[in-house]
CSV table of C-alpha atoms in Angstrom, one decimal:
chain,number,residue,atom,x,y,z
J,209,MET,CA,40.9,35.9,-92.9
J,210,ILE,CA,38.6,35.0,-95.8
J,211,THR,CA,37.4,31.6,-97.0
J,212,LEU,CA,38.0,31.0,-100.8
J,213,TYR,CA,37.8,28.0,-103.1
J,214,HIS,CA,40.4,26.8,-105.6
J,215,GLY,CA,39.6,24.2,-108.4
J,216,THR,CA,42.6,22.1,-109.6
J,217,ASP,CA,43.6,18.7,-110.8
J,218,ASN,CA,44.2,16.0,-108.1
J,219,LYS,CA,47.9,15.9,-108.7
J,220,ALA,CA,48.3,19.6,-108.1
J,221,ALA,CA,45.9,19.4,-105.1
J,222,ASP,CA,48.1,16.8,-103.5
J,223,LYS,CA,51.2,19.0,-104.0
J,224,ILE,CA,49.4,22.0,-102.6
J,225,LEU,CA,48.3,20.1,-99.5
J,226,GLU,CA,51.8,18.7,-99.0
J,227,THR,CA,53.7,22.0,-99.5
J,228,ARG,CA,51.0,24.3,-98.3
J,229,THR,CA,51.9,26.5,-101.4
J,230,PHE,CA,50.0,27.4,-104.5
J,231,ASN,CA,51.9,27.6,-107.8
J,232,LYS,CA,51.0,30.4,-110.0
J,233,SER,CA,49.3,29.6,-113.3
J,234,LYS,CA,51.4,31.0,-116.1
J,235,GLY,CA,50.8,31.7,-119.8
J,236,ASP,CA,48.3,33.3,-122.1
J,237,ASN,CA,45.4,31.0,-121.3
J,238,HIS,CA,44.4,32.6,-118.1
J,239,TRP,CA,41.6,35.2,-117.7
J,240,LEU,CA,43.6,37.8,-115.8
J,241,GLY,CA,47.1,36.6,-116.6
J,242,ASP,CA,49.6,34.8,-114.3
J,243,GLY,CA,48.5,34.1,-110.8
J,244,VAL,CA,46.5,31.9,-108.5
J,245,TYR,CA,42.8,32.0,-109.0
J,246,PHE,CA,40.2,31.6,-106.2
J,247,TYR,CA,36.4,31.9,-106.0
J,248,LYS,CA,34.3,33.2,-103.1
J,249,GLU,CA,31.7,30.5,-103.9
J,250,LYS,CA,32.4,26.8,-104.2
J,251,ARG,CA,30.0,26.5,-107.2
J,252,TYR,CA,32.3,28.7,-109.3
J,253,ALA,CA,35.3,26.5,-108.4
J,254,PHE,CA,33.2,23.5,-109.5
J,255,ARG,CA,32.3,25.3,-112.8
J,256,TRP,CA,36.0,25.7,-113.4
J,257,ILE,CA,36.8,22.0,-112.9
J,258,TYR,CA,33.7,21.1,-115.0
J,259,ILE,CA,35.0,23.2,-117.9
J,260,ALA,CA,38.6,21.9,-117.4
J,261,TYR,CA,37.4,18.3,-117.4
J,262,SER,CA,35.3,18.9,-120.6
J,263,LYS,CA,38.2,20.6,-122.3
J,264,TYR,CA,41.1,18.2,-121.5
J,265,SER,CA,39.4,14.8,-121.1
J,266,GLY,CA,37.4,14.8,-124.3
J,267,HIS,CA,34.5,13.1,-122.4
J,268,LYS,CA,31.1,14.3,-121.5
J,269,PRO,CA,31.3,15.5,-117.9
J,270,THR,CA,30.0,13.2,-115.2
J,271,LEU,CA,30.4,13.8,-111.5
J,272,ASN,CA,32.4,10.6,-111.1
J,273,GLY,CA,34.6,11.5,-114.0
J,274,ILE,CA,35.3,14.9,-112.7
J,275,LYS,CA,36.0,13.6,-109.2
J,276,LYS,CA,38.5,11.1,-110.6
J,277,TYR,CA,40.8,13.9,-111.9
J,278,TYR,CA,39.8,17.2,-110.2
J,279,THR,CA,39.1,18.5,-106.7
J,280,ILE,CA,38.2,21.8,-105.0
J,281,LEU,CA,40.3,23.0,-102.1
J,282,LYS,CA,39.0,25.3,-99.4
J,283,ALA,CA,41.5,27.9,-98.3
J,284,GLU,CA,41.5,30.2,-95.3
J,285,ILE,CA,43.6,33.1,-96.6
J,286,ASP,CA,44.9,36.0,-94.6
J,287,VAL,CA,45.2,38.8,-97.1
J,288,LYS,CA,45.1,42.5,-97.0
J,289,GLU,CA,41.8,43.8,-98.6
J,290,ASP,CA,43.7,46.1,-101.0
J,291,ARG,CA,45.4,43.0,-102.5
J,292,ILE,CA,42.1,41.6,-103.8
J,293,PHE,CA,40.9,42.5,-107.3
J,294,ASP,CA,37.2,41.7,-107.0
J,295,LEU,CA,35.2,41.8,-110.3
J,296,VAL,CA,32.0,40.7,-108.7
J,297,GLU,CA,31.3,42.9,-105.7
J,298,ASN,CA,33.6,45.9,-106.4
J,299,SER,CA,32.2,48.1,-109.2
J,300,LYS,CA,35.4,50.2,-109.3
J,301,HIS,CA,37.5,47.0,-110.0
J,302,LYS,CA,35.0,45.9,-112.7
J,303,SER,CA,35.2,49.3,-114.4
J,304,ILE,CA,39.1,49.2,-114.3
J,305,PHE,CA,39.0,45.7,-115.9
J,306,ASP,CA,36.4,46.8,-118.5
J,307,GLU,CA,38.4,49.9,-119.5
J,308,THR,CA,41.7,47.9,-119.7
J,309,LEU,CA,40.1,45.2,-121.8
J,310,ASN,CA,38.6,47.8,-124.2
J,311,LYS,CA,42.0,49.5,-124.6
J,312,CYS,CA,43.7,46.1,-125.3
J,313,LEU,CA,41.1,45.3,-127.9
J,314,GLU,CA,41.6,48.6,-129.6
């Protein structure tokens, strides 16, 4: 069991809490493609909602403004270690990512 953080808008957070299910993000605007994104540290989830608020609201970010539209969910997740693609603490995963990115850019 690991503790992770997920930044999302308040409407999606309410649905996640109600259904206890995360919907995959889909489309070309996601860093590693379709999926559900989590962070090991709460501050990175906050960074995500800060950027999302800045991008979609058109306003200068303030803590009250961000809280009005976004939240951070804390999740206790039971997942097999081999299902986690960790770009921070796993140098092999980071190398795979870098090699794949370079090939895509070629």
